[in-house]
Amino acid sequence: MERETEPRFETRSVSTGEDPAETSAGDVTVPIHLASTYTLPGIDSDLSLEDVDPDRGEYLYGRLSNPTRHAAEKRIASLERADHGFCFASGSAAIATTFLATVEPGDHVVAFDDLYAGTTRMLTDFFEKQLNVRVTSVDATDPGNVEAAIQPETKLVWMESPTNPSMRICDLSTIANVAHENDALLGVDNTFLSPYFQQPLSLGADVVAHSTTKYLNGHSDSIGGAVVTDHDTVAEEMKFLQQIALGNQMPPFDAYLLLRGTKTLSARMRDHEANALVIAEYLEDHDAVDTVHYPGLESHPQHDLSERQQSGYGGILSFDIQGDQSDAIEFLESLSEFSLAVSVGGVESLIQLPAAMTHEPLGAETRSALGITDTLIRMSVGIEHIDDLVADLDDGFASIAQ
Ligand SMILES: *Cc1c(COP(=O)(O)O)cnc(C)c1O
């Protein structure tokens, strides 16, 4: 019987890309295929480098394609409702490959001035300095700033929403229109919300990147990245870069972990968000806290925009603790459920001090322009019991009150 509707997000998360009929034993999950090469039907078979099609069960050599990676690529494309998906060795590899696929020396990129710090460094120290790609960074919370920065050579607009750690939001569909009116592509790093809470292609983006290290894998035990697009020419170039020019694809074991992680994405994201909302409200009411940055709070300056373009607010928030940096450090070091660590998106709660950790390399001036004070604390709220998390924060505040 034909089904009337396509399977929903939760269903695709569990099964798309994995087909029990494809293995001899009928495995319900795709095995970890480790083979580096595959036997061919014969010399005359038309399995040339360009023709192998994993969708027809054809494999030639492990760098080009691998059944476990192929399943993960189909899964991620399906979750973002994209025609093409690619999995990479890291989020950074995914983003760098996207830039290489969309800009050439002499081209210009407009970027959010509040990107993941590694992406900003990649743009300035590699693409600008070494590849002669010019980059203008703007405060994209006002789409007018993006429009004003566009030049005749602008080929790519690169956004993140919400940003890290200030949780600023940019209007993706307005920015998509600005990019398209100027013959540029819009790319979005969707790591912070995952496709469960935001699907940038449906808002007009042309290409979407992820660090699968974060929510998509979700268990802090794999480094990986993914890119999806509906754009056939960008996809051709991504494939060439991933398989031939760079060979920076995701290894089979990480692809297996990613497939496994995505099965629980919906359930995890709902729990992350429910816990984050309780903690955001707890912090907002706390006397020792100045400002809380979480799009789910009505006090967030772009609460309405985030409600329109996202289907949830996610599990990451930041806040300014009162006192000086030594108070912030004492608070962090006194916690036991929240681990002091960089990264986000795992089932366990993590907490860090951007000015001394992730955003230390930016320098004090850039940090203050981005609103990253010395006492701004960022947390990635996990899926532990909320009462244990709040009790831990209570202990932290008690330790600095003494
Ligand atoms: C972590 C992260 C990256 C980089 O991903 P890696 O897997 O560490 O290379 C890029 N963008 C965002 C938003 C991230 O959080």
CSV table of C-alpha atoms and ligand atoms in Angstrom, one decimal:
chain,number,residue,atom,x,y,z
A,1,MET,CA,0.0,0.0,0.0
A,2,GLU,CA,1.3,3.4,-0.9
A,3,ARG,CA,1.6,5.7,2.0
A,4,GLU,CA,0.1,9.2,1.5
A,5,THR,CA,2.7,11.1,3.4
A,6,GLU,CA,6.4,10.9,3.6
A,7,PRO,CA,7.6,9.5,6.9
A,8,ARG,CA,8.0,12.2,9.5
A,9,PHE,CA,11.2,13.6,11.0
A,10,GLU,CA,11.3,11.1,14.0
A,11,THR,CA,10.7,8.2,11.6
A,12,ARG,CA,13.3,9.3,9.1
A,13,SER,CA,15.8,9.8,12.0
A,14,VAL,CA,15.5,6.2,12.9
A,15,SER,CA,15.5,4.4,9.6
A,16,THR,CA,16.3,6.5,6.5
A,17,GLY,CA,19.5,5.3,4.8
A,18,GLU,CA,19.5,1.9,6.5
A,19,ASP,CA,18.0,-1.0,4.6
A,20,PRO,CA,18.0,-4.5,6.1
A,21,ALA,CA,17.7,-6.0,2.6
A,22,GLU,CA,21.2,-4.7,1.7
A,23,THR,CA,23.0,-7.1,4.0
A,24,SER,CA,23.2,-10.8,3.7
A,25,ALA,CA,22.0,-11.3,7.3
A,26,GLY,CA,19.3,-8.6,7.1
A,27,ASP,CA,20.9,-6.5,9.8
A,28,VAL,CA,18.4,-3.9,11.1
A,29,THR,CA,21.3,-1.4,11.5
A,30,VAL,CA,24.0,-0.8,8.9
A,31,PRO,CA,27.2,-2.6,9.8
A,32,ILE,CA,30.5,-0.8,10.1
A,33,HIS,CA,32.0,-1.5,6.7
A,34,LEU,CA,35.8,-1.3,7.1
A,35,ALA,CA,36.9,-2.6,3.7
A,36,SER,CA,39.1,-0.1,1.8
A,37,THR,CA,38.4,-1.7,-1.6
A,38,TYR,CA,35.7,-3.8,-3.3
A,39,THR,CA,35.8,-6.7,-5.7
A,40,LEU,CA,34.5,-5.7,-9.2
A,41,PRO,CA,32.2,-7.9,-11.4
A,42,GLY,CA,34.8,-7.9,-14.2
A,43,ILE,CA,37.3,-5.8,-16.1
A,44,ASP,CA,34.7,-4.7,-18.6
A,45,SER,CA,32.2,-3.5,-15.9
A,46,ASP,CA,31.4,0.1,-16.3
A,47,LEU,CA,32.4,0.9,-12.8
A,48,SER,CA,34.7,3.8,-13.6
A,49,LEU,CA,35.6,6.4,-11.0
A,50,GLU,CA,32.9,8.7,-12.2
A,51,ASP,CA,30.1,6.1,-12.6
A,52,VAL,CA,30.1,4.3,-9.3
A,53,ASP,CA,26.7,4.8,-7.7
A,54,PRO,CA,26.3,3.7,-4.1
A,55,ASP,CA,22.5,4.1,-4.6
A,56,ARG,CA,22.8,1.1,-6.9
A,57,GLY,CA,25.0,-0.8,-4.4
A,58,GLU,CA,28.1,0.0,-6.4
A,59,TYR,CA,31.4,0.5,-4.6
A,60,LEU,CA,34.9,0.8,-6.0
A,61,TYR,CA,37.3,2.2,-3.4
A,62,GLY,CA,36.7,3.3,0.2
A,63,ARG,CA,37.8,7.0,-0.2
A,64,LEU,CA,35.1,7.4,-2.9
A,65,SER,CA,32.3,5.8,-1.1
A,66,ASN,CA,31.6,3.4,1.7
A,67,PRO,CA,28.3,1.8,2.6
A,68,THR,CA,28.3,3.0,6.2
A,69,ARG,CA,29.2,6.6,5.3
A,70,HIS,CA,26.7,6.5,2.4
A,71,ALA,CA,23.9,5.5,4.8
A,72,ALA,CA,24.9,8.4,7.1
A,73,GLU,CA,24.9,10.8,4.2
A,74,LYS,CA,21.4,9.7,3.1
A,75,ARG,CA,20.2,10.1,6.7
A,76,ILE,CA,21.5,13.6,7.2
A,77,ALA,CA,20.2,14.7,3.8
A,78,SER,CA,16.8,13.4,4.7
A,79,LEU,CA,16.7,15.2,8.0
A,80,GLU,CA,17.5,18.5,6.4
A,81,ARG,CA,15.2,17.6,3.4
A,82,ALA,CA,18.1,18.0,0.9
A,83,ASP,CA,18.9,16.3,-2.3
A,84,HIS,CA,22.6,15.7,-1.5
A,85,GLY,CA,24.5,15.0,1.6
A,86,PHE,CA,28.2,14.6,2.4
A,87,CYS,CA,29.9,13.5,5.6
A,88,PHE,CA,33.3,14.8,6.6
A,89,ALA,CA,36.1,14.1,9.1
A,90,SER,CA,35.0,17.1,11.2
A,91,GLY,CA,32.7,20.1,11.2
A,92,SER,CA,35.7,22.2,10.2
A,93,ALA,CA,36.4,20.0,7.2
A,94,ALA,CA,32.7,20.3,6.2
A,95,ILE,CA,32.8,24.1,6.4
A,96,ALA,CA,36.2,24.5,4.7
A,97,THR,CA,35.1,22.2,1.9
A,98,THR,CA,31.9,24.2,1.4
A,99,PHE,CA,34.0,27.4,1.1
A,100,LEU,CA,36.3,25.7,-1.4
A,101,ALA,CA,33.3,24.5,-3.4
A,102,THR,CA,31.7,28.0,-3.6
A,103,VAL,CA,34.4,30.6,-3.8
A,104,GLU,CA,37.6,31.2,-5.8
A,105,PRO,CA,40.5,33.6,-5.4
A,106,GLY,CA,39.3,37.1,-6.1
A,107,ASP,CA,35.8,36.3,-4.8
A,108,HIS,CA,34.2,38.0,-1.7
A,109,VAL,CA,32.4,36.5,1.2
A,110,VAL,CA,30.0,38.3,3.6
A,111,ALA,CA,30.1,36.6,7.0
A,112,PHE,CA,28.4,37.1,10.4
A,113,ASP,CA,30.9,38.8,12.8
A,114,ASP,CA,29.9,36.3,15.5
A,115,LEU,CA,30.7,33.0,13.9
A,116,TYR,CA,32.2,29.9,15.6
A,117,ALA,CA,35.7,31.1,16.4
A,118,GLY,CA,37.3,28.4,14.3
A,119,THR,CA,35.3,29.4,11.3
A,120,THR,CA,36.4,33.1,11.7
A,121,ARG,CA,40.0,32.0,11.9
A,122,MET,CA,39.6,29.7,8.9
A,123,LEU,CA,38.2,32.7,6.9
A,124,THR,CA,40.8,35.2,7.9
A,125,ASP,CA,44.0,33.2,8.3
A,126,PHE,CA,43.5,30.7,5.5
A,127,PHE,CA,40.9,31.9,2.9
A,128,GLU,CA,41.9,35.6,3.1
A,129,LYS,CA,45.6,35.4,3.7
A,130,GLN,CA,46.5,32.3,1.6
A,131,LEU,CA,43.7,32.1,-1.0
A,132,ASN,CA,43.0,35.7,-1.7
A,133,VAL,CA,39.3,35.5,-0.9
A,134,ARG,CA,38.2,38.7,0.6
A,135,VAL,CA,35.9,38.6,3.7
A,136,THR,CA,33.7,41.2,5.2
A,137,SER,CA,32.2,40.4,8.7
A,138,VAL,CA,29.1,42.2,9.7
A,139,ASP,CA,26.6,42.3,12.5
A,140,ALA,CA,24.0,40.2,10.7
A,141,THR,CA,21.3,40.7,13.3
A,142,ASP,CA,20.4,43.6,11.0
A,143,PRO,CA,20.0,42.2,7.4
A,144,GLY,CA,20.7,45.7,6.2
A,145,ASN,CA,24.3,45.3,7.3
A,146,VAL,CA,24.6,42.2,5.1
A,147,GLU,CA,23.1,44.0,2.1
A,148,ALA,CA,25.4,47.0,2.6
A,149,ALA,CA,28.5,44.7,2.6
A,150,ILE,CA,27.6,42.9,-0.7
A,151,GLN,CA,30.0,43.6,-3.5
A,152,PRO,CA,30.0,42.6,-7.2
A,153,GLU,CA,32.4,39.8,-6.4
A,154,THR,CA,30.3,38.4,-3.5
A,155,LYS,CA,29.7,34.8,-4.1
A,156,LEU,CA,28.8,33.5,-0.6
A,157,VAL,CA,27.0,34.8,2.5
A,158,TRP,CA,27.9,32.7,5.5
A,159,MET,CA,25.6,32.7,8.6
A,160,GLU,CA,25.1,31.0,11.9
A,161,SER,CA,22.0,31.3,14.0
A,162,PRO,CA,22.0,31.3,17.0
A,163,THR,CA,25.6,32.4,17.5
A,164,ASN,CA,28.1,31.3,20.0
A,165,PRO,CA,28.1,32.2,22.9
A,166,SER,CA,25.9,35.3,22.7
A,167,MET,CA,22.9,33.5,21.2
A,168,ARG,CA,22.2,36.2,18.6
A,169,ILE,CA,19.7,35.3,15.9
A,170,CYS,CA,19.8,36.5,12.2
A,171,ASP,CA,16.8,36.5,9.9
A,172,LEU,CA,17.7,33.7,7.5
A,173,SER,CA,14.9,34.1,4.9
A,174,THR,CA,15.5,37.9,4.5
A,175,ILE,CA,19.3,37.2,4.2
A,176,ALA,CA,18.6,34.5,1.6
A,177,ASN,CA,16.7,37.0,-0.4
A,178,VAL,CA,19.6,39.6,-0.1
A,179,ALA,CA,22.1,36.9,-1.2
A,180,HIS,CA,20.0,35.7,-4.2
A,181,GLU,CA,19.2,39.2,-5.4
A,182,ASN,CA,22.9,39.6,-5.7
A,183,ASP,CA,23.7,36.3,-7.3
A,184,ALA,CA,25.3,35.0,-4.2
A,185,LEU,CA,24.7,31.7,-2.3
A,186,LEU,CA,23.6,31.6,1.3
A,187,GLY,CA,25.3,29.0,3.5
A,188,VAL,CA,24.3,28.3,7.1
A,189,ASP,CA,26.1,26.5,9.9
A,190,ASN,CA,23.1,24.8,11.6
A,191,THR,CA,25.1,23.0,14.3
A,192,PHE,CA,23.5,24.8,17.3
A,193,LEU,CA,19.9,23.8,16.6
A,194,SER,CA,20.2,20.7,14.5
A,195,PRO,CA,17.6,20.0,11.8
A,196,TYR,CA,15.1,19.1,14.6
A,197,PHE,CA,14.7,22.7,15.5
A,198,GLN,CA,15.7,24.6,12.3
A,199,GLN,CA,15.9,23.7,8.6
A,200,PRO,CA,17.7,26.5,6.8
A,201,LEU,CA,17.1,25.1,3.3
A,202,SER,CA,13.3,25.6,3.8
A,203,LEU,CA,14.2,29.3,4.7
A,204,GLY,CA,16.0,29.8,1.4
A,205,ALA,CA,19.6,28.7,2.2
A,206,ASP,CA,21.5,27.0,-0.5
A,207,VAL,CA,23.9,24.9,1.6
A,208,VAL,CA,23.9,23.9,5.2
A,209,ALA,CA,26.8,22.6,7.3
A,210,HIS,CA,27.0,20.8,10.6
A,211,SER,CA,29.6,19.8,13.1
A,212,THR,CA,28.1,16.4,13.7
A,213,THR,CA,30.4,16.3,16.7
A,214,LYS,CA,27.7,18.2,18.6
A,215,TYR,CA,23.9,17.3,18.6
A,216,LEU,CA,23.7,15.0,15.6
A,217,ASN,CA,26.0,12.5,17.1
A,218,GLY,CA,25.1,13.7,20.5
A,219,HIS,CA,27.2,11.6,22.8
A,220,SER,CA,30.6,13.4,22.8
A,221,ASP,CA,32.4,10.4,21.4
A,222,SER,CA,33.0,11.3,17.7
A,223,ILE,CA,34.4,14.2,15.6
A,224,GLY,CA,32.6,14.7,12.3
A,225,GLY,CA,30.9,17.1,9.9
A,226,ALA,CA,28.2,17.1,7.3
A,227,VAL,CA,27.0,19.3,4.4
A,228,VAL,CA,23.7,19.2,2.6
A,229,THR,CA,22.5,21.0,-0.5
A,230,ASP,CA,19.8,21.0,-3.2
A,231,HIS,CA,22.2,22.7,-5.5
A,232,ASP,CA,23.4,20.2,-8.1
A,233,THR,CA,26.6,22.1,-9.2
A,234,VAL,CA,27.6,22.8,-5.6
A,235,ALA,CA,27.0,19.1,-4.9
A,236,GLU,CA,29.2,18.0,-7.8
A,237,GLU,CA,32.0,20.2,-6.6
A,238,MET,CA,31.6,18.9,-3.0
A,239,LYS,CA,31.8,15.4,-4.2
A,240,PHE,CA,35.0,16.1,-6.2
A,241,LEU,CA,36.6,17.8,-3.2
A,242,GLN,CA,35.6,15.2,-0.7
A,243,GLN,CA,36.4,12.1,-2.8
A,244,ILE,CA,39.2,13.2,-5.1
A,245,ALA,CA,40.9,16.5,-4.2
A,246,LEU,CA,40.9,16.4,-0.4
A,247,GLY,CA,39.9,13.0,0.8
A,248,ASN,CA,38.5,14.4,4.0
A,249,GLN,CA,35.6,12.1,4.3
A,250,MET,CA,34.1,10.7,7.6
A,251,PRO,CA,35.5,7.4,8.6
A,252,PRO,CA,33.1,4.4,8.8
A,253,PHE,CA,33.2,4.1,12.6
A,254,ASP,CA,32.1,7.7,13.0
A,255,ALA,CA,29.5,7.3,10.3
A,256,TYR,CA,28.1,4.3,12.4
A,257,LEU,CA,28.1,6.4,15.6
A,258,LEU,CA,26.4,9.3,13.7
A,259,LEU,CA,23.6,6.9,12.4
A,260,ARG,CA,23.1,5.7,15.9
A,261,GLY,CA,23.1,9.2,17.4
A,262,THR,CA,20.5,10.5,14.9
A,263,LYS,CA,18.0,7.8,16.0
A,264,THR,CA,17.5,9.6,19.3
A,265,LEU,CA,17.9,13.2,18.0
A,266,SER,CA,14.3,14.1,18.4
A,267,ALA,CA,14.0,12.7,21.9
A,268,ARG,CA,17.3,14.3,23.0
A,269,MET,CA,16.5,17.7,21.5
A,270,ARG,CA,13.2,17.8,23.4
A,271,ASP,CA,14.9,17.0,26.7
A,272,HIS,CA,17.8,19.4,26.1
A,273,GLU,CA,15.3,22.2,25.4
A,274,ALA,CA,13.0,21.4,28.3
A,275,ASN,CA,16.0,21.5,30.7
A,276,ALA,CA,17.5,24.6,29.1
A,277,LEU,CA,14.3,26.5,29.5
A,278,VAL,CA,14.0,25.7,33.2
A,279,ILE,CA,17.6,26.7,33.8
A,280,ALA,CA,17.3,29.9,31.8
A,281,GLU,CA,14.3,31.0,33.9
A,282,TYR,CA,16.1,29.9,37.1
A,283,LEU,CA,19.1,32.0,36.1
A,284,GLU,CA,17.0,35.0,35.1
A,285,ASP,CA,15.4,35.1,38.6
A,286,HIS,CA,18.8,34.6,40.4
A,287,ASP,CA,20.2,37.7,42.2
A,288,ALA,CA,23.8,36.8,41.3
A,289,VAL,CA,23.1,36.8,37.6
A,290,ASP,CA,23.0,39.9,35.4
A,291,THR,CA,21.9,38.8,31.9
A,292,VAL,CA,20.7,35.5,30.5
A,293,HIS,CA,21.0,34.9,26.7
A,294,TYR,CA,18.5,32.3,25.6
A,295,PRO,CA,16.2,32.7,22.6
A,296,GLY,CA,13.4,31.0,24.5
A,297,LEU,CA,13.2,33.8,27.1
A,298,GLU,CA,10.8,36.6,26.3
A,299,SER,CA,13.6,39.0,27.4
A,300,HIS,CA,15.8,37.8,24.5
A,301,PRO,CA,15.8,40.8,22.0
A,302,GLN,CA,15.0,38.4,19.1
A,303,HIS,CA,12.6,36.1,20.8
A,304,ASP,CA,9.9,36.7,18.2
A,305,LEU,CA,12.3,36.1,15.2
A,306,SER,CA,13.5,32.9,16.8
A,307,GLU,CA,9.9,31.8,17.3
A,308,ARG,CA,9.2,32.4,13.6
A,309,GLN,CA,12.2,30.7,12.1
A,310,GLN,CA,12.9,27.9,14.6
A,311,SER,CA,10.7,25.2,15.9
A,312,GLY,CA,12.4,25.2,19.3
A,313,TYR,CA,15.1,27.1,21.2
A,314,GLY,CA,17.7,24.5,21.7
A,315,GLY,CA,19.9,23.5,24.7
A,316,ILE,CA,22.6,26.2,24.7
A,317,LEU,CA,22.6,29.4,26.7
A,318,SER,CA,24.9,31.9,28.3
A,319,PHE,CA,24.7,34.3,31.2
A,320,ASP,CA,26.7,37.0,33.0
A,321,ILE,CA,27.5,36.1,36.6
A,322,GLN,CA,28.0,39.0,39.0
A,323,GLY,CA,31.4,39.8,40.4
A,324,ASP,CA,34.7,39.5,38.6
A,325,GLN,CA,36.4,36.7,36.6
A,326,SER,CA,37.7,35.0,39.8
A,327,ASP,CA,34.1,34.6,41.0
A,328,ALA,CA,33.1,33.1,37.6
A,329,ILE,CA,36.0,30.7,37.8
A,330,GLU,CA,35.2,29.7,41.4
A,331,PHE,CA,31.5,29.1,40.4
A,332,LEU,CA,32.6,26.9,37.5
A,333,GLU,CA,35.1,24.9,39.5
A,334,SER,CA,32.6,24.2,42.3
A,335,LEU,CA,30.1,22.4,40.0
A,336,SER,CA,30.0,18.6,39.8
A,337,GLU,CA,27.2,17.7,37.3
A,338,PHE,CA,28.3,20.4,34.8
A,339,SER,CA,31.7,19.4,33.5
A,340,LEU,CA,34.2,22.2,32.7
A,341,ALA,CA,34.8,21.6,29.0
A,342,VAL,CA,34.5,23.1,25.6
A,343,SER,CA,32.1,21.7,23.0
A,344,VAL,CA,28.3,21.4,23.1
A,345,GLY,CA,25.5,19.1,22.1
A,346,GLY,CA,26.2,15.9,24.1
A,347,VAL,CA,23.8,14.3,26.5
A,348,GLU,CA,25.9,15.5,29.5
A,349,SER,CA,25.9,19.1,30.7
A,350,LEU,CA,29.0,21.1,29.9
A,351,ILE,CA,30.0,24.6,31.1
A,352,GLN,CA,32.8,26.9,30.1
A,353,LEU,CA,34.1,30.5,30.3
A,354,PRO,CA,34.5,31.8,26.7
A,355,ALA,CA,36.8,34.7,27.6
A,356,ALA,CA,39.3,32.3,29.1
A,357,MET,CA,38.7,29.3,26.9
A,358,THR,CA,37.0,29.2,23.4
A,359,HIS,CA,37.1,32.9,22.7
A,360,GLU,CA,40.4,33.7,24.4
A,361,PRO,CA,42.4,33.8,21.1
A,362,LEU,CA,40.1,36.6,19.8
A,363,GLY,CA,41.6,39.2,22.1
A,364,ALA,CA,39.9,41.5,24.6
A,365,GLU,CA,38.9,44.1,22.0
A,366,THR,CA,37.0,41.7,19.7
A,367,ARG,CA,35.5,40.0,22.6
A,368,SER,CA,34.1,43.2,24.1
A,369,ALA,CA,32.7,44.2,20.6
A,370,LEU,CA,30.8,40.9,20.6
A,371,GLY,CA,29.5,41.3,24.1
A,372,ILE,CA,31.7,38.5,25.5
A,373,THR,CA,32.5,39.8,29.0
A,374,ASP,CA,35.1,38.2,31.3
A,375,THR,CA,32.2,36.8,33.4
A,376,LEU,CA,30.1,35.4,30.6
A,377,ILE,CA,29.5,31.7,31.2
A,378,ARG,CA,28.2,29.4,28.5
A,379,MET,CA,26.5,26.1,29.1
A,380,SER,CA,25.3,23.2,27.0
A,381,VAL,CA,22.5,21.8,29.0
A,382,GLY,CA,22.4,18.0,29.0
A,383,ILE,CA,19.5,15.6,29.5
A,384,GLU,CA,20.2,14.7,33.2
A,385,HIS,CA,17.3,15.1,35.7
A,386,ILE,CA,16.6,18.9,35.9
A,387,ASP,CA,16.5,18.8,39.7
A,388,ASP,CA,20.1,17.6,39.9
A,389,LEU,CA,21.2,20.3,37.5
A,390,VAL,CA,19.5,23.0,39.4
A,391,ALA,CA,20.9,21.7,42.7
A,392,ASP,CA,24.4,21.8,41.2
A,393,LEU,CA,23.9,25.4,40.2
A,394,ASP,CA,22.6,26.2,43.7
A,395,ASP,CA,25.9,24.8,45.1
A,396,GLY,CA,27.9,26.9,42.6
A,397,PHE,CA,26.2,30.1,43.6
A,398,ALA,CA,26.5,29.2,47.3
A,399,SER,CA,30.3,28.8,46.9
A,400,ILE,CA,30.7,32.4,45.6
A,401,ALA,CA,28.3,33.9,48.1
A,402,GLN,CA,30.6,32.9,51.0
B,1,LIG,C1,32.1,22.7,16.9
B,1,LIG,C2,31.7,23.6,15.9
B,1,LIG,C3,32.3,23.7,14.6
B,1,LIG,C4,33.6,22.9,14.3
B,1,LIG,O1,33.3,21.6,14.3
B,1,LIG,P1,34.4,20.4,14.6
B,1,LIG,O2,33.7,19.2,14.4
B,1,LIG,O3,35.0,20.7,15.9
B,1,LIG,O4,35.5,20.6,13.5
B,1,LIG,C5,31.8,24.5,13.7
B,1,LIG,N1,30.7,25.3,13.9
B,1,LIG,C6,30.0,25.2,15.1
B,1,LIG,C7,28.8,26.1,15.3
B,1,LIG,C8,30.5,24.4,16.1
B,1,LIG,O5,29.9,24.4,17.3
